Coordinates of C-alpha atoms (C1' of nucleotides) in Angstrom, one line a residue:
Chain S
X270 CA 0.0 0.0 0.0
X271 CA 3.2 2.1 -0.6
X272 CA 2.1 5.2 -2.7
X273 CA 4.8 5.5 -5.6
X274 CA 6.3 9.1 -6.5
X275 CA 4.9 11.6 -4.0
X276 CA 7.2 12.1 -1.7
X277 CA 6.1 14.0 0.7
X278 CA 4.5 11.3 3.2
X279 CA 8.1 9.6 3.4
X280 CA 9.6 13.2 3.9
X281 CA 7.2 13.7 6.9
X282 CA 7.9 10.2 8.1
X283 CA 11.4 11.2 8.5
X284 CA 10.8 14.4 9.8
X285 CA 10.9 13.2 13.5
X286 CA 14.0 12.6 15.2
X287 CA 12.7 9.7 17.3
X288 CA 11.8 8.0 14.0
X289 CA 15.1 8.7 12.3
X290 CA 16.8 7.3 15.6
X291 CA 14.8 4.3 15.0
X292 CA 15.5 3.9 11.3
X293 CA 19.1 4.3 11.9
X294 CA 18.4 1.7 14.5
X295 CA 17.2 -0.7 12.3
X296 CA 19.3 0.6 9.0
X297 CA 21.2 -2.3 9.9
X298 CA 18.6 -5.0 8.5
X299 CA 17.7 -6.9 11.5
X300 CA 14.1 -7.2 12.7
X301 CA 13.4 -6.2 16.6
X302 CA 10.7 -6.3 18.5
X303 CA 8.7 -3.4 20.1
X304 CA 10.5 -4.0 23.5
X305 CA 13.6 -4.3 22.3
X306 CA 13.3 -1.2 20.2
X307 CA 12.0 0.6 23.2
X308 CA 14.4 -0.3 25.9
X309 CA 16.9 2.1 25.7
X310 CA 14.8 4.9 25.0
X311 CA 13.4 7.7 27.2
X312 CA 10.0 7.2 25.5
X313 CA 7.1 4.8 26.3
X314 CA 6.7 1.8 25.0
X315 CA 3.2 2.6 22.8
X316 CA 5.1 6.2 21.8
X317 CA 7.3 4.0 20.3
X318 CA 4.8 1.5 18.8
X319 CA 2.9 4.5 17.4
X320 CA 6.5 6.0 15.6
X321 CA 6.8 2.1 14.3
X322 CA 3.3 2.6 12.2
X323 CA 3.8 5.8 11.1
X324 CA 7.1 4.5 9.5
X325 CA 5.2 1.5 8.6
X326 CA 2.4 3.3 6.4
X327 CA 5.3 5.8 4.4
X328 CA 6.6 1.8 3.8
X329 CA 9.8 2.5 5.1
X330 CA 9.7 -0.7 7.7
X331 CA 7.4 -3.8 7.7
X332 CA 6.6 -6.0 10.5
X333 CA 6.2 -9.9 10.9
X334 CA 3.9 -11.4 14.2
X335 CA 6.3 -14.0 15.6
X336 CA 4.8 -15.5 18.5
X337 CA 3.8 -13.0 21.4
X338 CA 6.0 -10.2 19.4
X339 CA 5.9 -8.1 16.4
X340 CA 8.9 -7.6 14.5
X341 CA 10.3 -4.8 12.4
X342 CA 12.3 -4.2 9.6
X343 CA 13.7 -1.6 7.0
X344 CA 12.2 -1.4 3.8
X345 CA 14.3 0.2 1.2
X346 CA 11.9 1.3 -1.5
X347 CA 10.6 4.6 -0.1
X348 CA 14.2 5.9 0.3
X349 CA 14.9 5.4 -3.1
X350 CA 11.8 7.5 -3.9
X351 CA 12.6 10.1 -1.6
X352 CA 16.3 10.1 -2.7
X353 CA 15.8 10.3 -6.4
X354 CA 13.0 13.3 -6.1
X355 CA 16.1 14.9 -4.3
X356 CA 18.0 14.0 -7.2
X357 CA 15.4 15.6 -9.5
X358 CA 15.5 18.8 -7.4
X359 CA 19.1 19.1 -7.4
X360 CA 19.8 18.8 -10.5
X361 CA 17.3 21.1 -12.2
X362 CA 18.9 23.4 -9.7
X363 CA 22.4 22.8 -11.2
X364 CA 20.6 23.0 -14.7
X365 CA 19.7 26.4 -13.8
X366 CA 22.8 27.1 -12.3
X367 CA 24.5 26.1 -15.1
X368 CA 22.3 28.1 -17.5
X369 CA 22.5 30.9 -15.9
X370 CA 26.8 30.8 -15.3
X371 CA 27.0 30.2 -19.1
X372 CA 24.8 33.4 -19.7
X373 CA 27.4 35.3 -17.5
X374 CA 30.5 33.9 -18.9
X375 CA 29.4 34.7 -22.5
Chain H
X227 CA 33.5 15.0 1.9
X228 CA 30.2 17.1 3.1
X229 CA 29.5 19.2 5.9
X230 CA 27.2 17.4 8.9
X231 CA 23.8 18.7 9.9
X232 CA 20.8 17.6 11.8
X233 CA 18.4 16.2 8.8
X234 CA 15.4 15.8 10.6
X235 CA 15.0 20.1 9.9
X236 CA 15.2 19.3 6.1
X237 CA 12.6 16.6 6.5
X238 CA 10.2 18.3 8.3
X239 CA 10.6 21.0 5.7
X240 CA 9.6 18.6 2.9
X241 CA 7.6 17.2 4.5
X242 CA 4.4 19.5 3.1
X243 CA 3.3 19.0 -0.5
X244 CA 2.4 22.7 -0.8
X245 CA 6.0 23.4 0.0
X246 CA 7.0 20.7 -2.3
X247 CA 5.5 22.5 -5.0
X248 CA 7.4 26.0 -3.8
X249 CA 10.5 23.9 -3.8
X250 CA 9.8 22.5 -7.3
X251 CA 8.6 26.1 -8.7
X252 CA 11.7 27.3 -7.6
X253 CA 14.2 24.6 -8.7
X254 CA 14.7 26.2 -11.9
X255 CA 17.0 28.9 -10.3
X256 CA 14.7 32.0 -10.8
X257 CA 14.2 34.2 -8.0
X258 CA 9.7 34.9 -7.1
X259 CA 8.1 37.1 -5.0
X260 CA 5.7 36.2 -2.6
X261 CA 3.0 37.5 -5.1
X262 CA 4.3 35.6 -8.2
X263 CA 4.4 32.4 -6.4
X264 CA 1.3 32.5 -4.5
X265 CA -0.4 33.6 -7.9
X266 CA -1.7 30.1 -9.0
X267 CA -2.6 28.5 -5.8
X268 CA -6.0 28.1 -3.9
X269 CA -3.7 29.4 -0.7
X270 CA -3.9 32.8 0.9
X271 CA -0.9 34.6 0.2
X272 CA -0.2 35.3 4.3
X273 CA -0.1 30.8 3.9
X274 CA 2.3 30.6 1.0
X275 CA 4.6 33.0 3.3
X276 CA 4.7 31.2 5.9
X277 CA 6.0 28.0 4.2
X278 CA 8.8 30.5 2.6
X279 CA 9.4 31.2 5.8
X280 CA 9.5 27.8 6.7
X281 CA 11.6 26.9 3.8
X282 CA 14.0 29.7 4.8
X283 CA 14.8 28.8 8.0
X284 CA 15.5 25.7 7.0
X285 CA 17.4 27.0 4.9
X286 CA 16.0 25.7 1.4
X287 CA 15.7 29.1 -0.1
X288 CA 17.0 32.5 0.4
X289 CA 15.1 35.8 0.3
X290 CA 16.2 38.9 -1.0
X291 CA 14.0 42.6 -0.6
X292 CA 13.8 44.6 -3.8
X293 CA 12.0 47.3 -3.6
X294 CA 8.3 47.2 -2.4
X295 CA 8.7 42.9 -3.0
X296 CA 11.1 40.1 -1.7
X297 CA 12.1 37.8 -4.0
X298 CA 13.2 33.9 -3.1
X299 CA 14.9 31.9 -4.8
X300 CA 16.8 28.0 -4.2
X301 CA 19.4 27.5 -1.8
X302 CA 20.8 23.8 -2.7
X303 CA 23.0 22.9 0.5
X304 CA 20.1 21.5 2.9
X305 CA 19.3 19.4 0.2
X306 CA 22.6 17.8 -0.4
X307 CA 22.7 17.4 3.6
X308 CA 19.0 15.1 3.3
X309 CA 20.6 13.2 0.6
X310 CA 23.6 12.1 1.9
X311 CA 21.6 10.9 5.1
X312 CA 19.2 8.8 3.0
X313 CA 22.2 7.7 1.0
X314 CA 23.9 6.7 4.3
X315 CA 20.6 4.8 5.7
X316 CA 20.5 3.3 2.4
X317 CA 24.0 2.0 2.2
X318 CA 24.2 0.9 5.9
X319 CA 21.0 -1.7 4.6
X320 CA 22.6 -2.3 1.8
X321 CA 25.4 -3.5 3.5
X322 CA 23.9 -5.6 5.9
X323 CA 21.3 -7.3 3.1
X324 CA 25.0 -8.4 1.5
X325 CA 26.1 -9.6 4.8
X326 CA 22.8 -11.4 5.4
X327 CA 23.2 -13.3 1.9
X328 CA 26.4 -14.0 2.2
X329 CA 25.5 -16.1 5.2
X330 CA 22.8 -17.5 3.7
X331 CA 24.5 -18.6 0.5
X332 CA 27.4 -20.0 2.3
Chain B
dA203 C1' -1.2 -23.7 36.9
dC204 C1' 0.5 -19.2 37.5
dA205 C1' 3.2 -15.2 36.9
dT206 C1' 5.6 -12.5 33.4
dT207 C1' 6.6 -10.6 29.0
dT208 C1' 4.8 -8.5 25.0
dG209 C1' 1.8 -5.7 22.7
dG210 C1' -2.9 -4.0 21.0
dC211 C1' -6.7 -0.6 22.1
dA212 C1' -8.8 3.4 23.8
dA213 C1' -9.3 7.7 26.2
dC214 C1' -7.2 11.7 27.2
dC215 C1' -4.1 15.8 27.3
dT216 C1' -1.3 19.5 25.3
dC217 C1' 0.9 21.9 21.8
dC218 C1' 1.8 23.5 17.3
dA219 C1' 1.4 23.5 12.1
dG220 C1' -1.5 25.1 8.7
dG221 C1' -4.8 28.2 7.4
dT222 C1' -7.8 32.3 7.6
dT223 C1' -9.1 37.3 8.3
dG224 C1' -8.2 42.1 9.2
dC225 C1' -5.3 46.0 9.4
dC226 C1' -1.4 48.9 8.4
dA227 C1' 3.2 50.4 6.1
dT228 C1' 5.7 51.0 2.1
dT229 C1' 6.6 51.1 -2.7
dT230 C1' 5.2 51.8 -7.4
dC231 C1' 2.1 53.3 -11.1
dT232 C1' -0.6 56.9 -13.4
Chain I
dA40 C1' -1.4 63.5 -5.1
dG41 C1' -4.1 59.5 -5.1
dA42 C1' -4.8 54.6 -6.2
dA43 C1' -3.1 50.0 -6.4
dA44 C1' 0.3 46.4 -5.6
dT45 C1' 3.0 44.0 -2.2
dG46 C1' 3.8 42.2 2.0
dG47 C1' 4.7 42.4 7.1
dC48 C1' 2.2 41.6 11.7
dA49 C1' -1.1 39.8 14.9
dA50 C1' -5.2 37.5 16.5
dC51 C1' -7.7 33.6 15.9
dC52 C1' -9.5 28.8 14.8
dT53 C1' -9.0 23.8 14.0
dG54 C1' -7.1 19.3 13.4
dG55 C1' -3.9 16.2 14.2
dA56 C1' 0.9 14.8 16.0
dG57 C1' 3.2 13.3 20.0
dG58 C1' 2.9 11.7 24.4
dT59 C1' 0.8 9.5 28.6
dT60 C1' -2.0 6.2 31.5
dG61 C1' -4.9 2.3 32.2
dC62 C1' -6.7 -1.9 31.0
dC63 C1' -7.0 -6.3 28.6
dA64 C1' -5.5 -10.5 25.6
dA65 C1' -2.3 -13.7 24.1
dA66 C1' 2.1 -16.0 24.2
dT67 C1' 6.0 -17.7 27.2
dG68 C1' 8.8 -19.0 31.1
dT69 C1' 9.1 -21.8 35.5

DNA sequence: ACATTTGGCAACCTCCAGGTTGCCATTTCT
DNA sequence: AGAAATGGCAACCTGGAGGTTGCCAAATGT
């Protein structure tokens, strides 16, 4: 259910610290549980467990039920949206940039 | 390599599709004013400055006075500073995905 | 069998982002 | 000089984000 091209719901996604501590976290590719991913944190546990779905619904994690706990995982996709619609803006910017220098220099 | 910076700012800065659409407006270089750019939206111009303002302070754009108008116009550090986060997240999972295989195949 | 770990659900609170309206100052046009 | 364009400022409203607490259900350890 991962909305392709508009970026903006993976931009506000990352937009909290918590949830970039917990994607850097987990940027390592191993699934956790809720607990574990809550334990050395100053933060409640449902806090937490709420930052986990937001993250889940931009697609940038997924979680598997194993037994009593839910575990999650990075998802690369949405980073690759959000990194090539920075790619788009920065290089029409340098297109620009690059427009406008050779105006100059002329 | 590039300079550090807290990239949750930038984020939260994206994170809005009408300032999206600023950003993407402006990506061509050109400097607008506040009238120009709040021409062709169903926002009140006081709304469209306030998410130059927010852009600004996150540094995303720059604003210049000129007369009776201020003009903004792309600033393209921030951006390279959100990129090289994702492209950091997105090589630390990269890397462990390899090392994951790698154990797997063996 | 019982206690513990784990987490889902719901109610609640507070604060701020996004948006509006109204008014006023300055610059530009005629 | 007078009218219009441009935008800064402030008050105000509303919804939702972020956080907490309390309770309950299911899976696990002993």
């Amino acid at each position: 259910m991962t909305p392709q091209g508009n970026p903006a719901p993976v931009f506000a996604a990352l937009s909290d610290p918590t949830r970039l501590a917990l994607l850097l976290k987990l940027s390592d590719g191993r699934a956790r549980s809720i607990a574990t991913l809550s334990a050395d944190t100053h933060l409640t546990r449902q806090a937490v467990t709420k930052h986990l779905h937001v993250l889940e619904k931009a697609g940038l994690v997924g979680s598997v039920r194993v037994g009593r706990e839910s575990r999650f995982a990075c998802q690369p996709e949405p980073i690759a949206t959000a990194r090539s619609y920075l790619d788009t803006v920065s290089r029409q910017w340098d297109d620009a940039l690059g427009r406008l220098q050779a105006l100059v220099e002329r």
